[in-house]
GROMACS .gro file of C-alpha atoms in nm:
model
  459
    1UNK     CA    1  -2.655  -0.892  -4.227
    2UNK     CA    2  -2.521  -0.652  -3.937
    3UNK     CA    3  -2.852  -0.716  -3.761
    4UNK     CA    4  -2.843  -1.055  -3.640
    5UNK     CA    5  -2.469  -1.036  -3.602
    6UNK     CA    6  -2.541  -0.740  -3.330
    7UNK     CA    7  -2.870  -0.968  -3.186
    8UNK     CA    8  -2.642  -1.249  -3.154
    9UNK     CA    9  -2.365  -1.041  -2.946
   10UNK     CA   10  -2.557  -1.060  -2.663
   11UNK     CA   11  -2.672  -1.412  -2.674
   12UNK     CA   12  -2.334  -1.469  -2.681
   13UNK     CA   13  -2.204  -1.310  -2.372
   14UNK     CA   14  -2.499  -1.494  -2.158
   15UNK     CA   15  -2.401  -1.807  -2.277
   16UNK     CA   16  -2.056  -1.735  -2.210
   17UNK     CA   17  -2.147  -1.579  -1.842
   18UNK     CA   18  -2.359  -1.835  -1.788
   19UNK     CA   19  -2.092  -2.142  -1.926
   20UNK     CA   20  -1.873  -2.001  -1.719
   21UNK     CA   21  -1.994  -1.928  -1.407
   22UNK     CA   22  -2.186  -2.296  -1.418
   23UNK     CA   23  -1.840  -2.482  -1.475
   24UNK     CA   24  -1.594  -2.254  -1.192
   25UNK     CA   25  -1.868  -2.360  -0.954
   26UNK     CA   26  -1.852  -2.771  -1.132
   27UNK     CA   27  -1.471  -2.729  -1.096
   28UNK     CA   28  -1.499  -2.600  -0.759
   29UNK     CA   29  -1.703  -2.848  -0.611
   30UNK     CA   30  -1.512  -3.133  -0.807
   31UNK     CA   31  -1.191  -2.979  -0.604
   32UNK     CA   32  -1.272  -2.967  -0.285
   33UNK     CA   33  -1.410  -3.396  -0.378
   34UNK     CA   34  -1.043  -3.422  -0.496
   35UNK     CA   35  -0.972  -3.331  -0.114
   36UNK     CA   36  -1.158  -3.466   0.068
   37UNK     CA   37  -1.079  -3.804  -0.076
   38UNK     CA   38  -0.707  -3.789  -0.090
   39UNK     CA   39  -0.350  -3.760   0.171
   40UNK     CA   40  -0.299  -3.441   0.326
   41UNK     CA   41  -0.047  -3.413   0.102
   42UNK     CA   42  -0.267  -3.315  -0.194
   43UNK     CA   43  -0.408  -3.074   0.051
   44UNK     CA   44  -0.128  -2.855   0.128
   45UNK     CA   45  -0.043  -2.866  -0.287
   46UNK     CA   46  -0.324  -2.711  -0.291
   47UNK     CA   47  -0.398  -2.472  -0.046
   48UNK     CA   48  -0.044  -2.344  -0.182
   49UNK     CA   49  -0.200  -2.327  -0.549
   50UNK     CA   50  -0.478  -2.132  -0.420
   51UNK     CA   51  -0.239  -1.903  -0.189
   52UNK     CA   52  -0.022  -1.818  -0.490
   53UNK     CA   53  -0.350  -1.752  -0.745
   54UNK     CA   54  -0.405  -1.524  -0.421
   55UNK     CA   55  -0.102  -1.357  -0.350
   56UNK     CA   56  -0.061  -1.268  -0.723
   57UNK     CA   57  -0.354  -1.087  -0.817
   58UNK     CA   58  -0.379  -0.851  -0.561
   59UNK     CA   59   0.058  -0.833  -0.580
   60UNK     CA   60  -0.039  -0.768  -0.999
   61UNK     CA   61  -0.465  -0.696  -1.059
   62UNK     CA   62  -0.551  -0.731  -1.404
   63UNK     CA   63  -0.604  -0.456  -1.666
   64UNK     CA   64  -0.803  -0.294  -1.860
   65UNK     CA   65  -0.624  -0.523  -2.084
   66UNK     CA   66  -0.775  -0.881  -2.172
   67UNK     CA   67  -0.438  -0.970  -2.287
   68UNK     CA   68  -0.324  -0.923  -1.882
   69UNK     CA   69  -0.646  -1.047  -1.832
   70UNK     CA   70  -0.635  -1.409  -1.941
   71UNK     CA   71  -0.254  -1.380  -1.882
   72UNK     CA   72  -0.327  -1.379  -1.523
   73UNK     CA   73  -0.682  -1.657  -1.555
   74UNK     CA   74  -0.413  -1.863  -1.767
   75UNK     CA   75  -0.213  -1.884  -1.410
   76UNK     CA   76  -0.495  -1.933  -1.238
   77UNK     CA   77  -0.567  -2.264  -1.447
   78UNK     CA   78  -0.225  -2.405  -1.454
   79UNK     CA   79  -0.228  -2.580  -1.135
   80UNK     CA   80  -0.580  -2.714  -1.211
   81UNK     CA   81  -0.417  -2.885  -1.526
   82UNK     CA   82  -0.114  -2.972  -1.260
   83UNK     CA   83  -0.369  -3.136  -1.087
   84UNK     CA   84  -0.486  -3.296  -1.413
   85UNK     CA   85  -0.155  -3.482  -1.446
   86UNK     CA   86  -0.164  -3.617  -1.118
   87UNK     CA   87  -0.511  -3.739  -1.077
   88UNK     CA   88  -0.426  -3.971  -1.409
   89UNK     CA   89  -0.228  -4.176  -1.175
   90UNK     CA   90  -0.438  -4.212  -0.908
   91UNK     CA   91  -0.776  -4.220  -1.093
   92UNK     CA   92  -0.856  -4.183  -1.422
   93UNK     CA   93  -1.233  -4.118  -1.342
   94UNK     CA   94  -1.100  -3.765  -1.204
   95UNK     CA   95  -0.814  -3.719  -1.454
   96UNK     CA   96  -1.123  -3.691  -1.674
   97UNK     CA   97  -1.351  -3.476  -1.549
   98UNK     CA   98  -1.058  -3.268  -1.436
   99UNK     CA   99  -0.942  -3.214  -1.761
  100UNK     CA  100  -1.210  -3.170  -1.960
  101UNK     CA  101  -1.273  -2.897  -1.707
  102UNK     CA  102  -0.963  -2.718  -1.778
  103UNK     CA  103  -1.099  -2.763  -2.181
  104UNK     CA  104  -1.382  -2.668  -2.176
  105UNK     CA  105  -1.328  -2.384  -1.942
  106UNK     CA  106  -0.983  -2.245  -2.173
  107UNK     CA  107  -1.149  -2.338  -2.527
  108UNK     CA  108  -1.464  -2.071  -2.355
  109UNK     CA  109  -1.139  -1.830  -2.281
  110UNK     CA  110  -0.999  -1.776  -2.588
  111UNK     CA  111  -1.357  -1.759  -2.769
  112UNK     CA  112  -1.346  -1.426  -2.528
  113UNK     CA  113  -0.999  -1.342  -2.630
  114UNK     CA  114  -1.133  -1.322  -2.989
  115UNK     CA  115  -1.438  -1.221  -2.912
  116UNK     CA  116  -1.297  -0.900  -2.723
  117UNK     CA  117  -1.295  -0.941  -2.372
  118UNK     CA  118  -1.719  -1.051  -2.248
  119UNK     CA  119  -1.640  -1.222  -1.965
  120UNK     CA  120  -1.369  -0.963  -1.882
  121UNK     CA  121  -1.597  -0.706  -1.870
  122UNK     CA  122  -1.902  -0.894  -1.693
  123UNK     CA  123  -1.668  -0.950  -1.478
  124UNK     CA  124  -1.505  -0.565  -1.414
  125UNK     CA  125  -1.846  -0.444  -1.367
  126UNK     CA  126  -1.992  -0.390  -0.983
  127UNK     CA  127  -2.319  -0.607  -1.073
  128UNK     CA  128  -2.218  -0.845  -1.383
  129UNK     CA  129  -2.597  -1.062  -1.424
  130UNK     CA  130  -2.621  -1.126  -1.714
  131UNK     CA  131  -3.024  -1.146  -1.711
  132UNK     CA  132  -3.004  -0.770  -1.633
  133UNK     CA  133  -3.069  -0.623  -1.954
  134UNK     CA  134  -3.191  -0.313  -1.930
  135UNK     CA  135  -2.840  -0.128  -2.032
  136UNK     CA  136  -2.778  -0.326  -2.289
  137UNK     CA  137  -3.142  -0.291  -2.439
  138UNK     CA  138  -3.064   0.106  -2.357
  139UNK     CA  139  -2.758   0.111  -2.600
  140UNK     CA  140  -2.905  -0.094  -2.847
  141UNK     CA  141  -3.201   0.112  -2.870
  142UNK     CA  142  -2.995   0.419  -2.946
  143UNK     CA  143  -2.767   0.198  -3.172
  144UNK     CA  144  -3.094   0.105  -3.394
  145UNK     CA  145  -3.204   0.516  -3.319
  146UNK     CA  146  -2.897   0.602  -3.442
  147UNK     CA  147  -2.850   0.408  -3.730
  148UNK     CA  148  -3.204   0.489  -3.909
  149UNK     CA  149  -3.054   0.850  -3.855
  150UNK     CA  150  -2.737   0.723  -4.054
  151UNK     CA  151  -2.919   0.563  -4.269
  152UNK     CA  152  -3.199   0.836  -4.329
  153UNK     CA  153  -2.819   1.067  -4.394
  154UNK     CA  154  -2.710   0.809  -4.628
  155UNK     CA  155  -3.080   0.887  -4.845
  156UNK     CA  156  -3.029   1.230  -4.850
  157UNK     CA  157  -2.694   1.207  -4.962
  158UNK     CA  158  -2.732   0.951  -5.237
  159UNK     CA  159  -3.106   1.278  -5.321
  160UNK     CA  160  -2.831   1.467  -5.376
  161UNK     CA  161  -2.603   1.310  -5.557
  162UNK     CA  162  -2.809   1.315  -5.853
  163UNK     CA  163  -2.802   1.686  -5.879
  164UNK     CA  164  -2.412   1.803  -5.805
  165UNK     CA  165  -2.403   2.160  -5.928
  166UNK     CA  166  -2.605   2.265  -5.634
  167UNK     CA  167  -2.523   2.538  -5.416
  168UNK     CA  168  -2.657   2.399  -5.121
  169UNK     CA  169  -2.460   2.062  -5.029
  170UNK     CA  170  -2.139   2.208  -5.004
  171UNK     CA  171  -2.276   2.412  -4.701
  172UNK     CA  172  -2.515   2.105  -4.590
  173UNK     CA  173  -2.164   1.908  -4.621
  174UNK     CA  174  -1.935   2.183  -4.411
  175UNK     CA  175  -2.225   2.127  -4.187
  176UNK     CA  176  -2.223   1.775  -4.150
  177UNK     CA  177  -1.850   1.757  -4.065
  178UNK     CA  178  -1.902   2.083  -3.795
  179UNK     CA  179  -2.114   1.876  -3.624
  180UNK     CA  180  -1.929   1.582  -3.603
  181UNK     CA  181  -1.671   1.768  -3.465
  182UNK     CA  182  -1.873   1.905  -3.226
  183UNK     CA  183  -1.978   1.602  -3.133
  184UNK     CA  184  -1.642   1.409  -3.118
  185UNK     CA  185  -1.537   1.774  -2.899
  186UNK     CA  186  -1.801   1.683  -2.690
  187UNK     CA  187  -1.793   1.281  -2.597
  188UNK     CA  188  -1.414   1.290  -2.549
  189UNK     CA  189  -1.483   1.707  -2.311
  190UNK     CA  190  -1.740   1.427  -2.177
  191UNK     CA  191  -1.478   1.120  -2.160
  192UNK     CA  192  -1.188   1.327  -1.993
  193UNK     CA  193  -1.406   1.481  -1.714
  194UNK     CA  194  -1.507   1.200  -1.619
  195UNK     CA  195  -1.212   1.044  -1.564
  196UNK     CA  196  -1.057   1.308  -1.404
  197UNK     CA  197  -1.369   1.289  -1.195
  198UNK     CA  198  -1.286   0.897  -1.087
  199UNK     CA  199  -0.949   0.907  -1.050
  200UNK     CA  200  -0.990   1.280  -0.862
  201UNK     CA  201  -1.261   1.086  -0.657
  202UNK     CA  202  -1.102   0.736  -0.597
  203UNK     CA  203  -0.718   0.926  -0.461
  204UNK     CA  204  -1.023   1.142  -0.245
  205UNK     CA  205  -1.134   0.814  -0.115
  206UNK     CA  206  -0.811   0.648  -0.012
  207UNK     CA  207  -0.647   0.967   0.140
  208UNK     CA  208  -0.952   1.024   0.321
  209UNK     CA  209  -0.999   0.727   0.456
  210UNK     CA  210  -0.600   0.686   0.548
  211UNK     CA  211  -0.623   0.998   0.724
  212UNK     CA  212  -0.911   0.923   0.892
  213UNK     CA  213  -0.782   0.533   1.006
  214UNK     CA  214  -0.427   0.729   1.110
  215UNK     CA  215  -0.647   0.949   1.357
  216UNK     CA  216  -0.868   0.677   1.445
  217UNK     CA  217  -0.570   0.438   1.484
  218UNK     CA  218  -0.293   0.697   1.706
  219UNK     CA  219  -0.662   0.808   1.987
  220UNK     CA  220  -0.669   0.419   2.015
  221UNK     CA  221  -0.321   0.405   2.146
  222UNK     CA  222  -0.295   0.724   2.338
  223UNK     CA  223  -0.673   0.584   2.508
  224UNK     CA  224  -0.463   0.281   2.597
  225UNK     CA  225  -0.193   0.415   2.709
  226UNK     CA  226  -0.360   0.592   2.937
  227UNK     CA  227  -0.599   0.341   3.067
  228UNK     CA  228  -0.288   0.059   3.107
  229UNK     CA  229  -0.122   0.393   3.278
  230UNK     CA  230  -0.389   0.426   3.509
  231UNK     CA  231  -0.461   0.075   3.586
  232UNK     CA  232  -0.048   0.070   3.712
  233UNK     CA  233  -0.120   0.371   3.936
  234UNK     CA  234  -0.387   0.222   4.066
  235UNK     CA  235  -0.231  -0.088   4.128
  236UNK     CA  236   0.097   0.075   4.300
  237UNK     CA  237  -0.186   0.224   4.518
  238UNK     CA  238  -0.350  -0.095   4.659
  239UNK     CA  239  -0.020  -0.242   4.727
  240UNK     CA  240   0.131   0.053   4.911
  241UNK     CA  241  -0.214   0.078   5.072
  242UNK     CA  242  -0.218  -0.324   5.113
  243UNK     CA  243   0.108  -0.275   5.259
  244UNK     CA  244   0.033  -0.026   5.501
  245UNK     CA  245  -0.235  -0.153   5.619
  246UNK     CA  246   0.046  -0.493   5.669
  247UNK     CA  247   0.295  -0.273   5.889
  248UNK     CA  248  -0.020  -0.129   6.100
  249UNK     CA  249  -0.142  -0.445   6.108
  250UNK     CA  250   0.186  -0.610   6.276
  251UNK     CA  251   0.276  -0.321   6.526
  252UNK     CA  252  -0.062  -0.368   6.657
  253UNK     CA  253  -0.024  -0.767   6.692
  254UNK     CA  254   0.308  -0.714   6.842
  255UNK     CA  255   0.094  -0.418   7.147
  256UNK     CA  256  -0.089  -0.674   7.223
  257UNK     CA  257   0.171  -0.916   7.253
  258UNK     CA  258   0.320  -0.658   7.474
  259UNK     CA  259   0.054  -0.589   7.667
  260UNK     CA  260  -0.041  -0.950   7.712
  261UNK     CA  261   0.338  -1.015   7.816
  262UNK     CA  262   0.325  -0.732   8.085
  263UNK     CA  263  -0.040  -0.866   8.209
  264UNK     CA  264   0.167  -1.125   8.242
  265UNK     CA  265   0.422  -1.044   8.409
  266UNK     CA  266   0.203  -0.845   8.621
  267UNK     CA  267  -0.010  -1.120   8.772
  268UNK     CA  268   0.271  -1.343   8.820
  269UNK     CA  269   0.381  -1.024   9.102
  270UNK     CA  270   0.094  -0.956   9.241
  271UNK     CA  271   0.051  -1.388   9.313
  272UNK     CA  272   0.430  -1.346   9.465
  273UNK     CA  273   0.265  -1.060   9.705
  274UNK     CA  274  -0.027  -1.218   9.766
  275UNK     CA  275   0.187  -1.569   9.909
  276UNK     CA  276   0.427  -1.393  10.075
  277UNK     CA  277   0.138  -1.168  10.251
  278UNK     CA  278  -0.026  -1.514  10.342
  279UNK     CA  279   0.314  -1.664  10.467
  280UNK     CA  280   0.353  -1.303  10.685
  281UNK     CA  281   0.036  -1.332  10.781
  282UNK     CA  282   0.027  -1.739  10.891
  283UNK     CA  283   0.322  -1.670  11.137
  284UNK     CA  284   0.262  -1.370  11.250
  285UNK     CA  285  -0.025  -1.619  11.397
  286UNK     CA  286   0.188  -1.899  11.524
  287UNK     CA  287   0.407  -1.570  11.685
  288UNK     CA  288   0.068  -1.450  11.856
  289UNK     CA  289  -0.010  -1.824  11.983
  290UNK     CA  290   0.339  -1.888  12.029
  291UNK     CA  291   0.371  -1.499  12.173
  292UNK     CA  292   0.338  -1.596  12.537
  293UNK     CA  293   0.459  -1.991  12.585
  294UNK     CA  294   0.806  -1.909  12.364
  295UNK     CA  295   0.888  -1.551  12.530
  296UNK     CA  296   1.259  -1.670  12.475
  297UNK     CA  297   1.225  -1.626  12.125
  298UNK     CA  298   1.057  -1.321  12.086
  299UNK     CA  299   1.325  -1.043  11.961
  300UNK     CA  300   1.427  -1.343  11.720
  301UNK     CA  301   1.093  -1.341  11.584
  302UNK     CA  302   1.085  -0.931  11.506
  303UNK     CA  303   1.379  -0.967  11.373
  304UNK     CA  304   1.169  -1.163  11.076
  305UNK     CA  305   0.859  -1.004  11.061
  306UNK     CA  306   1.105  -0.727  11.069
  307UNK     CA  307   1.240  -0.840  10.812
  308UNK     CA  308   0.942  -0.981  10.585
  309UNK     CA  309   0.820  -0.640  10.602
  310UNK     CA  310   1.156  -0.530  10.498
  311UNK     CA  311   1.133  -0.774  10.148
  312UNK     CA  312   0.779  -0.641  10.155
  313UNK     CA  313   0.855  -0.312  10.119
  314UNK     CA  314   1.107  -0.343   9.817
  315UNK     CA  315   0.828  -0.596   9.636
  316UNK     CA  316   0.634  -0.303   9.613
  317UNK     CA  317   0.884  -0.044   9.599
  318UNK     CA  318   1.008  -0.253   9.302
  319UNK     CA  319   0.617  -0.372   9.167
  320UNK     CA  320   0.523   0.044   9.165
  321UNK     CA  321   0.844   0.112   8.977
  322UNK     CA  322   0.756  -0.116   8.710
  323UNK     CA  323   0.382  -0.097   8.651
  324UNK     CA  324   0.545   0.304   8.646
  325UNK     CA  325   0.694   0.184   8.362
  326UNK     CA  326   0.490   0.014   8.177
  327UNK     CA  327   0.203   0.316   8.181
  328UNK     CA  328   0.460   0.529   8.021
  329UNK     CA  329   0.525   0.254   7.774
  330UNK     CA  330   0.125   0.209   7.694
  331UNK     CA  331   0.062   0.533   7.703
  332UNK     CA  332   0.388   0.607   7.427
  333UNK     CA  333   0.226   0.236   7.244
  334UNK     CA  334  -0.098   0.434   7.308
  335UNK     CA  335  -0.003   0.722   7.140
  336UNK     CA  336   0.237   0.612   6.858
  337UNK     CA  337  -0.092   0.402   6.747
  338UNK     CA  338  -0.307   0.634   6.777
  339UNK     CA  339  -0.068   0.883   6.554
  340UNK     CA  340  -0.060   0.535   6.282
  341UNK     CA  341  -0.413   0.499   6.336
  342UNK     CA  342  -0.432   0.850   6.207
  343UNK     CA  343  -0.200   0.833   5.906
  344UNK     CA  344  -0.401   0.521   5.778
  345UNK     CA  345  -0.689   0.668   5.787
  346UNK     CA  346  -0.566   0.992   5.592
  347UNK     CA  347  -0.375   0.743   5.379
  348UNK     CA  348  -0.677   0.544   5.364
  349UNK     CA  349  -0.903   0.871   5.293
  350UNK     CA  350  -0.631   1.025   5.052
  351UNK     CA  351  -0.612   0.658   4.832
  352UNK     CA  352  -0.957   0.574   4.804
  353UNK     CA  353  -1.012   1.053   4.657
  354UNK     CA  354  -0.757   0.866   4.404
  355UNK     CA  355  -0.905   0.547   4.286
  356UNK     CA  356  -1.247   0.773   4.264
  357UNK     CA  357  -1.037   1.007   4.032
  358UNK     CA  358  -0.902   0.709   3.829
  359UNK     CA  359  -1.216   0.596   3.848
  360UNK     CA  360  -1.353   0.897   3.706
  361UNK     CA  361  -1.011   0.916   3.476
  362UNK     CA  362  -1.133   0.524   3.377
  363UNK     CA  363  -1.484   0.596   3.253
  364UNK     CA  364  -1.428   0.932   3.063
  365UNK     CA  365  -1.135   0.720   2.890
  366UNK     CA  366  -1.402   0.471   2.791
  367UNK     CA  367  -1.671   0.712   2.728
  368UNK     CA  368  -1.391   0.886   2.468
  369UNK     CA  369  -1.319   0.549   2.309
  370UNK     CA  370  -1.703   0.482   2.285
  371UNK     CA  371  -1.754   0.826   2.056
  372UNK     CA  372  -1.432   0.732   1.893
  373UNK     CA  373  -1.558   0.379   1.782
  374UNK     CA  374  -1.860   0.484   1.722
  375UNK     CA  375  -1.747   0.795   1.494
  376UNK     CA  376  -1.470   0.525   1.302
  377UNK     CA  377  -1.802   0.355   1.255
  378UNK     CA  378  -1.955   0.673   1.112
  379UNK     CA  379  -1.693   0.770   0.835
  380UNK     CA  380  -1.720   0.421   0.815
  381UNK     CA  381  -2.047   0.420   0.665
  382UNK     CA  382  -1.928   0.756   0.507
  383UNK     CA  383  -1.661   0.540   0.313
  384UNK     CA  384  -1.932   0.248   0.202
  385UNK     CA  385  -2.141   0.553   0.071
  386UNK     CA  386  -1.827   0.705  -0.103
  387UNK     CA  387  -1.787   0.415  -0.281
  388UNK     CA  388  -2.153   0.338  -0.336
  389UNK     CA  389  -2.111   0.642  -0.578
  390UNK     CA  390  -1.732   0.580  -0.682
  391UNK     CA  391  -1.907   0.261  -0.851
  392UNK     CA  392  -2.212   0.452  -0.985
  393UNK     CA  393  -2.027   0.708  -1.175
  394UNK     CA  394  -1.761   0.376  -1.275
  395UNK     CA  395  -2.083   0.248  -1.413
  396UNK     CA  396  -2.181   0.551  -1.568
  397UNK     CA  397  -1.850   0.622  -1.717
  398UNK     CA  398  -1.846   0.278  -1.939
  399UNK     CA  399  -2.214   0.374  -2.035
  400UNK     CA  400  -2.078   0.700  -2.160
  401UNK     CA  401  -1.718   0.518  -2.322
  402UNK     CA  402  -1.957   0.282  -2.541
  403UNK     CA  403  -2.207   0.498  -2.586
  404UNK     CA  404  -1.830   0.735  -2.697
  405UNK     CA  405  -1.786   0.397  -2.859
  406UNK     CA  406  -2.057   0.412  -3.091
  407UNK     CA  407  -2.034   0.806  -3.130
  408UNK     CA  408  -1.684   0.762  -3.274
  409UNK     CA  409  -1.756   0.503  -3.494
  410UNK     CA  410  -2.087   0.657  -3.651
  411UNK     CA  411  -1.850   0.973  -3.684
  412UNK     CA  412  -1.551   0.794  -3.842
  413UNK     CA  413  -1.860   0.626  -4.057
  414UNK     CA  414  -2.006   0.966  -4.136
  415UNK     CA  415  -1.615   1.143  -4.215
  416UNK     CA  416  -1.500   0.896  -4.446
  417UNK     CA  417  -1.878   0.947  -4.617
  418UNK     CA  418  -1.789   1.294  -4.635
  419UNK     CA  419  -1.455   1.228  -4.757
  420UNK     CA  420  -1.587   1.034  -5.046
  421UNK     CA  421  -1.835   1.335  -5.140
  422UNK     CA  422  -1.609   1.556  -5.137
  423UNK     CA  423  -1.383   1.296  -5.370
  424UNK     CA  424  -1.641   1.233  -5.604
  425UNK     CA  425  -1.703   1.653  -5.547
  426UNK     CA  426  -1.353   1.754  -5.688
  427UNK     CA  427  -1.406   1.541  -5.979
  428UNK     CA  428  -1.710   1.589  -6.067
  429UNK     CA  429  -1.575   1.974  -6.105
  430UNK     CA  430  -1.327   1.862  -6.268
  431UNK     CA  431  -1.543   1.694  -6.547
  432UNK     CA  432  -1.775   2.033  -6.558
  433UNK     CA  433  -1.474   2.268  -6.573
  434UNK     CA  434  -1.413   1.992  -6.915
  435UNK     CA  435  -1.698   2.040  -7.006
  436UNK     CA  436  -1.727   2.378  -6.943
  437UNK     CA  437  -1.384   2.445  -7.164
  438UNK     CA  438  -1.493   2.213  -7.405
  439UNK     CA  439  -1.822   2.458  -7.445
  440UNK     CA  440  -1.630   2.748  -7.470
  441UNK     CA  441  -1.435   2.591  -7.767
  442UNK     CA  442  -1.724   2.521  -7.865
  443UNK     CA  443  -1.909   2.764  -7.884
  444UNK     CA  444  -1.579   2.967  -8.047
  445UNK     CA  445  -1.573   2.732  -8.329
  446UNK     CA  446  -1.951   2.788  -8.378
  447UNK     CA  447  -1.856   3.163  -8.402
  448UNK     CA  448  -1.541   3.126  -8.629
  449UNK     CA  449  -1.772   2.927  -8.817
  450UNK     CA  450  -2.102   3.169  -8.764
  451UNK     CA  451  -1.874   3.483  -8.873
  452UNK     CA  452  -1.677   3.262  -9.158
  453UNK     CA  453  -2.110   3.175  -9.339
  454UNK     CA  454  -2.149   3.531  -9.275
  455UNK     CA  455  -1.847   3.692  -9.446
  456UNK     CA  456  -1.816   3.422  -9.740
  457UNK     CA  457  -2.244   3.397  -9.795
  458UNK     CA  458  -2.196   3.255 -10.156
  459UNK     CA  459  -2.016   2.920 -10.012
   0.00000   0.00000   0.00000
């Protein structure tokens, strides 16, 4: 009867897991159809339901106990039951579908909980494939081998029960007890070492990842601060450079306006001088033509010409004075212009050097940022590798725990057999002592009768 039950367990596991997966897919499709065919109020309700379930699973993840896992499952199914009740009032078909899904999944999980958490073991493993039965076949082979060994031991024990007074029986029982104890101690040590290794590995990986993440975040923040600082300095430099250009342009425009103004005044003075000289020449010609005819007005004409010459000399003096002032101002402005242009060139050179330096610093920072991101990707890949190793160790731990469980069951069975054999041995020893006592008493009575017959032969 033991073999058919053991053959039915993996089939029951496969059936429950496949049924739960299919029903979960149908439930998701039905919920999607329910969302599409209803109003935004139901969409908000279902979104709140799923968000609450996800938050609850993050805050209270399911542990090793199946009771905690099924408590989480019931919390996730209660909102679905609320949707079922709401669907009865609006659409009968939707209500029947949700009721069927809810009841069937609850029945499957109740059967699973009674059987000992079959689906939860599938979900907790790293590769929940019901068709992948290599590990199950290995366990079944190990179980069959252990059963064969147990049958051989039982046959040997039954054979030895026929000769209970042999001295080899106690020696074999003691050796068997020692072997069982050694195997139990080895399994306990292996389990403790595996648990310690997995816990240390998980803690080390978490600490390493958190430390690397913090270092990368610090370097990233520092690089961003340096980059923003360099950009601000570059903006300030460009602003000051534009300001100097603007001031130089304004000074040049002012100088050009002054030059144009002075050119206009110069042309005006030259035109007045030409007009005065032309009038003087006209008057001289008139005086020459009328010199002979107008002798009386000679003195008056000479006075007028003298006054005109005086005015001309005064105009020439003022023109020379204005020209000298204009030359001095022009020299000063040209000197200022050359000085400002040289200063502007120096400022431009300094700002170009600063810009080149900032560009070089920016390139260096970009290179460092690229190196940091590449190192982050490298550490992320290392973390994924360590996570894969951790998963493999976890699978090995589960396999070893299963083997340990089967070994403990066999060890308990053998221990019970040993206790039974010890009890039988003690009982037989007691019977042996009783028989020996009776035998010694019988021998004593026989000797007594023999001596009596020897002493009284006549009788």
